[in-house]
PDB file of C-alpha atoms in Angstrom:
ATOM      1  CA  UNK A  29     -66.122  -5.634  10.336  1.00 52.00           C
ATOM      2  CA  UNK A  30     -65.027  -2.390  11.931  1.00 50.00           C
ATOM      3  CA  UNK A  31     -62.224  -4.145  13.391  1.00 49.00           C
ATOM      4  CA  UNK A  32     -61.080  -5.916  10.467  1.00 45.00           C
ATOM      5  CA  UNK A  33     -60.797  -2.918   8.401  1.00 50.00           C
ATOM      6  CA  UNK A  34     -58.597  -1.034  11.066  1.00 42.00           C
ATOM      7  CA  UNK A  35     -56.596  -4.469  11.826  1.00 45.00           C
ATOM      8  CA  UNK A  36     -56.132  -4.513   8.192  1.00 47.00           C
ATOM      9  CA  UNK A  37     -55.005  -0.837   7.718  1.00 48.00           C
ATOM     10  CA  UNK A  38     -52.688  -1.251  10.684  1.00 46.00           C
ATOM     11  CA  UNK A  39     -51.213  -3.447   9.016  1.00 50.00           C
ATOM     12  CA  UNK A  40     -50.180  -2.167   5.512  1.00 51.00           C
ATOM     13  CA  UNK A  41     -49.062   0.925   7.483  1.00 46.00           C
ATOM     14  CA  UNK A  42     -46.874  -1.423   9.385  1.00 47.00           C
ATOM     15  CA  UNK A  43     -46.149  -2.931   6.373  1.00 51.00           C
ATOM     16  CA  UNK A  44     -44.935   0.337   4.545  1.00 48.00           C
ATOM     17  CA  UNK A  45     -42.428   1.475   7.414  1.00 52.00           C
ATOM     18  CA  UNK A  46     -40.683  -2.129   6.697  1.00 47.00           C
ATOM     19  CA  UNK A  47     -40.520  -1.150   2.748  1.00 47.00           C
ATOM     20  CA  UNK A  48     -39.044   2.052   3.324  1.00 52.00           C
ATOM     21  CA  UNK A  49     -36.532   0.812   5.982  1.00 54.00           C
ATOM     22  CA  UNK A  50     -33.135   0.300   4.416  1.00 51.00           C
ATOM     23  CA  UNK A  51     -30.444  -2.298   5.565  1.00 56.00           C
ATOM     24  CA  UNK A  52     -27.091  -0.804   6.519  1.00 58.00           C
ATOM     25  CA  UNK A  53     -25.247  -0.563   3.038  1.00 57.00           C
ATOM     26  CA  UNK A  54     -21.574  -1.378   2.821  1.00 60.00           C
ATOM     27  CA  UNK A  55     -18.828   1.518   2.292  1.00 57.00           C
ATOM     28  CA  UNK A  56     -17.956   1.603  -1.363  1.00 60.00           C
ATOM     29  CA  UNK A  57     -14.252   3.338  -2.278  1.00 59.00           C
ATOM     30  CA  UNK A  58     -16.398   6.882  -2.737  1.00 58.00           C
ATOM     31  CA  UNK A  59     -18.308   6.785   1.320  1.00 53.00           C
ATOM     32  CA  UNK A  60     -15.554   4.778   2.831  1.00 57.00           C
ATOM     33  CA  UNK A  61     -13.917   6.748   5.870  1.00 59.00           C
ATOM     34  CA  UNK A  62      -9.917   6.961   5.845  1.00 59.00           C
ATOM     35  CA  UNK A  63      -7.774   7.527   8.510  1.00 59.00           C
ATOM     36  CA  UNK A  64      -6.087  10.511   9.031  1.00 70.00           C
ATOM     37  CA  UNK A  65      -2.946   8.856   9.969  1.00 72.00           C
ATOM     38  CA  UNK A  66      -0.393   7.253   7.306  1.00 75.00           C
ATOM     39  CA  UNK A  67       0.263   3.823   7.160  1.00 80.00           C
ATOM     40  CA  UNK A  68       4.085   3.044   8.103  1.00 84.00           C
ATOM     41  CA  UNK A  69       5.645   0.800   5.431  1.00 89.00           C
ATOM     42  CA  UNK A  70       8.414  -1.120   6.668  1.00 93.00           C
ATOM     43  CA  UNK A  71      11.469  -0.083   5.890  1.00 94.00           C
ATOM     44  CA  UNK A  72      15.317  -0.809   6.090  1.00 96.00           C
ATOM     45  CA  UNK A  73      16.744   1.911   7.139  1.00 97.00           C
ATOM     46  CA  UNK A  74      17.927   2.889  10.318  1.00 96.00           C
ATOM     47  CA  UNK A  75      19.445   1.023  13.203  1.00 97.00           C
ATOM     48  CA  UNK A  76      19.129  -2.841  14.066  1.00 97.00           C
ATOM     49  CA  UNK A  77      20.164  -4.929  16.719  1.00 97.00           C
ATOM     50  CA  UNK A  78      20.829  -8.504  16.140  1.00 97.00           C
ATOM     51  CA  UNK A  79      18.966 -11.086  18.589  1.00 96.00           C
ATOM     52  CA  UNK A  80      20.212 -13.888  16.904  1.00 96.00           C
ATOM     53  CA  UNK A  81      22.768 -15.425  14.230  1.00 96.00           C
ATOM     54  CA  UNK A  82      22.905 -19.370  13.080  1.00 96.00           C
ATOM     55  CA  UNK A  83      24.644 -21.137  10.424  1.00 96.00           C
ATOM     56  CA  UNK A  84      23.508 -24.092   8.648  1.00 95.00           C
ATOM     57  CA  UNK A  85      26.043 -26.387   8.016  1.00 89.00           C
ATOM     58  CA  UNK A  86      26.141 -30.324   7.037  1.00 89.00           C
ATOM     59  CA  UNK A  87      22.639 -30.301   8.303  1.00 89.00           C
ATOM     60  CA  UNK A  88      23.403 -29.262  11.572  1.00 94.00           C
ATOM     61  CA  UNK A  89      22.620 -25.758  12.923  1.00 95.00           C
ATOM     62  CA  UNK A  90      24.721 -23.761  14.959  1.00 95.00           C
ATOM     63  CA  UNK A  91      24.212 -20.728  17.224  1.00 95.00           C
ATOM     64  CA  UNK A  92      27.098 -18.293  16.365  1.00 94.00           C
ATOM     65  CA  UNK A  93      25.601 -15.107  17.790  1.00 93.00           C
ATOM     66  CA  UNK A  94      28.502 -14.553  20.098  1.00 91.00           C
ATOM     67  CA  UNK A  95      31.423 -15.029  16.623  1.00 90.00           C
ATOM     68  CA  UNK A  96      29.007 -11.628  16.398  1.00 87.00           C
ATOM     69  CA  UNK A  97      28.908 -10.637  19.960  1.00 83.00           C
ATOM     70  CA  UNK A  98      25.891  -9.792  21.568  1.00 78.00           C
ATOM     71  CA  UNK A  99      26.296  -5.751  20.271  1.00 91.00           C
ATOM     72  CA  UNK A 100      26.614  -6.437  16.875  1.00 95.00           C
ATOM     73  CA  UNK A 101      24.455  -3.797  15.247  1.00 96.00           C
ATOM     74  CA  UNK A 102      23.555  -2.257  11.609  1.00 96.00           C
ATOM     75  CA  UNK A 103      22.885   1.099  11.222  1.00 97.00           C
ATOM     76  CA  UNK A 104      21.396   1.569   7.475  1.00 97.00           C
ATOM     77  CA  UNK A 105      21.080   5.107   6.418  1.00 97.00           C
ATOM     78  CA  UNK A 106      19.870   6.605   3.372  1.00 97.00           C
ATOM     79  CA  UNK A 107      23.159   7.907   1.542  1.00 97.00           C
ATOM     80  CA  UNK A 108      23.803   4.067   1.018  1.00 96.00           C
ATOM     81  CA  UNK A 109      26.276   3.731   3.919  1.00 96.00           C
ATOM     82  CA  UNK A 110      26.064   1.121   6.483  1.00 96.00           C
ATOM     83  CA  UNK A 111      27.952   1.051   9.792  1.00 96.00           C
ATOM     84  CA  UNK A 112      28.477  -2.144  11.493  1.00 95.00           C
ATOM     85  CA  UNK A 113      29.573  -1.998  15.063  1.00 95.00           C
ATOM     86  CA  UNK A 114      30.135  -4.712  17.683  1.00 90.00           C
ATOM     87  CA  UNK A 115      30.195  -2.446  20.672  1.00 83.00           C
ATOM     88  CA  UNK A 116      33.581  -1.641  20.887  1.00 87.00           C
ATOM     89  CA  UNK A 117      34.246  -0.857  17.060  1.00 92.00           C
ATOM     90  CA  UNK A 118      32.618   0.560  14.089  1.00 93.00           C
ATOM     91  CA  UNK A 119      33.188  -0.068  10.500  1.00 93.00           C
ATOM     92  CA  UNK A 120      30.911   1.780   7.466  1.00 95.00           C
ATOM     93  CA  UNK A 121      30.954   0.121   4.276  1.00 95.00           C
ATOM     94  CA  UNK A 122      27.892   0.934   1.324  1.00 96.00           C
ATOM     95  CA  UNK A 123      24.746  -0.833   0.984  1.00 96.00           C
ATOM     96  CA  UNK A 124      21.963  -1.294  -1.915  1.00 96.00           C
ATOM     97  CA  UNK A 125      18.689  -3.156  -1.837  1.00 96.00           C
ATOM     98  CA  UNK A 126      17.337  -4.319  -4.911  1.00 96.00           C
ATOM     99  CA  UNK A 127      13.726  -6.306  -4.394  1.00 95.00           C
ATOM    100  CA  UNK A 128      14.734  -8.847  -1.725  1.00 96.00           C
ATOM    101  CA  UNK A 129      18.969  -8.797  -2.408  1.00 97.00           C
ATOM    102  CA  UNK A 130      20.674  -6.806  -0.057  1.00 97.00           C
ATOM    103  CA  UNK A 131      24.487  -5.845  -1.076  1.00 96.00           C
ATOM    104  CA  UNK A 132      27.079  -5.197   1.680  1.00 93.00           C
ATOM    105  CA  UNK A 133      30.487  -3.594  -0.228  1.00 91.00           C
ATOM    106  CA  UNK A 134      33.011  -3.446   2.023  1.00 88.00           C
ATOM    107  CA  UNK A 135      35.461  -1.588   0.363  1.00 85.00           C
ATOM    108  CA  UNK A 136      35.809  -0.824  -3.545  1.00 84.00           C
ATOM    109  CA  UNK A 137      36.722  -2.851  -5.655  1.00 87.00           C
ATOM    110  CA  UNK A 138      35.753  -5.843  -3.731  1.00 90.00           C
ATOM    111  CA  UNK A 139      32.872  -8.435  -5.029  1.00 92.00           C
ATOM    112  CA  UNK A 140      29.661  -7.356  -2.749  1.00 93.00           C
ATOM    113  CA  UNK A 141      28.132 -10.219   0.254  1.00 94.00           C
ATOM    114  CA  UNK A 142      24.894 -10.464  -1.125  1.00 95.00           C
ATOM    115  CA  UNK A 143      22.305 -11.760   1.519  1.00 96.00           C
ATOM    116  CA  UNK A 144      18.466 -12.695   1.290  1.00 97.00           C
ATOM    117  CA  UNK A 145      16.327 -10.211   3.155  1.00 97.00           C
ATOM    118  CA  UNK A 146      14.014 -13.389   4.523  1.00 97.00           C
ATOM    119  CA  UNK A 147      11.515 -10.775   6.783  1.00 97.00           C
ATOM    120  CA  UNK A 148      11.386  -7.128   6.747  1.00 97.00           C
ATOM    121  CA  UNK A 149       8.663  -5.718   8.881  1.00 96.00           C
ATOM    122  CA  UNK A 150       8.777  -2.474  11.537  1.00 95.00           C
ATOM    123  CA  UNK A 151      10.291  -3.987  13.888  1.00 97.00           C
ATOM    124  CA  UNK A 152      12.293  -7.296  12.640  1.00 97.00           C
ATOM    125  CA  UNK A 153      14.878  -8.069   9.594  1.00 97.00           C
ATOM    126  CA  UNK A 154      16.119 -11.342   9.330  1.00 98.00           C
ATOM    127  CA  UNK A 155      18.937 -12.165   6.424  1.00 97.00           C
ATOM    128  CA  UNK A 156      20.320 -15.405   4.649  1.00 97.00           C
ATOM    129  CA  UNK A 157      23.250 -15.737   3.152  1.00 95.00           C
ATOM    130  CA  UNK A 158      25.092 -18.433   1.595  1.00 89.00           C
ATOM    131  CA  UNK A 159      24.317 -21.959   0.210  1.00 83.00           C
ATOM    132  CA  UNK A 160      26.737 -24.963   1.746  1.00 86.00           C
ATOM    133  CA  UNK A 161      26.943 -23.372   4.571  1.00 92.00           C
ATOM    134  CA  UNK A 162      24.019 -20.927   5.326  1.00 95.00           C
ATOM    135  CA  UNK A 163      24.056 -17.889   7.953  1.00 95.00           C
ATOM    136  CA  UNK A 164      21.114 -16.237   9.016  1.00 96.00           C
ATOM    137  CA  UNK A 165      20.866 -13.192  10.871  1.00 96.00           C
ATOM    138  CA  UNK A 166      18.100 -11.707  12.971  1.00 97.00           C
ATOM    139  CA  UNK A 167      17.684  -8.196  14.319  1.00 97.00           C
ATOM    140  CA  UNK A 168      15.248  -6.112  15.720  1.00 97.00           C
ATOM    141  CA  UNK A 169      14.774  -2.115  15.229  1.00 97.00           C
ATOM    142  CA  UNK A 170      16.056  -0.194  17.807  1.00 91.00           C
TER     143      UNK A 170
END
């Protein structure tokens, strides 16, 4: 009987460290641990290179990076001007972004080339523009 009375208080001892034992809790917004480091958004400005243009046309698509060349950059900065350069040439006209429209003006006066910004992440852009025949531009951030 000796035995079954320590067995027994063994036991709810045992017992009582599981009761007291906690599982690991999930962070809520006030104990969650942030990072010290901001997270980049992407962002249009600065200076792209394009990998890659294509127009759409009758159904058929068409690689016309070299109409381009294979330099054809933009260089967005925050003043609203963009320069366009092809390697050999550069040429700054004004830009504006407005949700996913992006405006090229190339010279006052003159009716904007609006394009669809398809992908904007750190390091890609890709544009659209146009609906019978439909160009689409790809870069990557330099």
């Amino acid at each position: 009987m000796k035995k079954f009375t320590l067995f027994f208080a063994f036991s709810i001892l045992l017992s009582c460290g599981l009761l007291f034992s906690s599982c690991e809790k999930e962070p809520t917004p006030e104990t969650e641990i942030t990072s010290e480091e901001p997270v980049e958004e992407p962002t249009i400005l600065g200076h792209w290179r394009m990998d890659k243009a294509t127009q759409l046309a009758y159904g058929n698509e068409i690689d016309i990076t070299n109409f381009y060349t294979q330099d054809f950059q933009l260089t967005f900065l925050e003043d609203g001007t963009l320069i366009t350069s092809n390697g050999m040439q550069e040429t700054a006209m004004q830009w504006t972004l407005e949700g996913d429209q992006l405006s090229f003006i190339q010279a006052p006066e003159m009716d904007p080339v609006i394009y669809t910004v398809r992908e904007l992440t750190l390091q890609n852009l890709s544009i659209v523009n146009g609906t019978d025949f439909v160009t689409t531009m790809e870069f990557h951030k330099e």
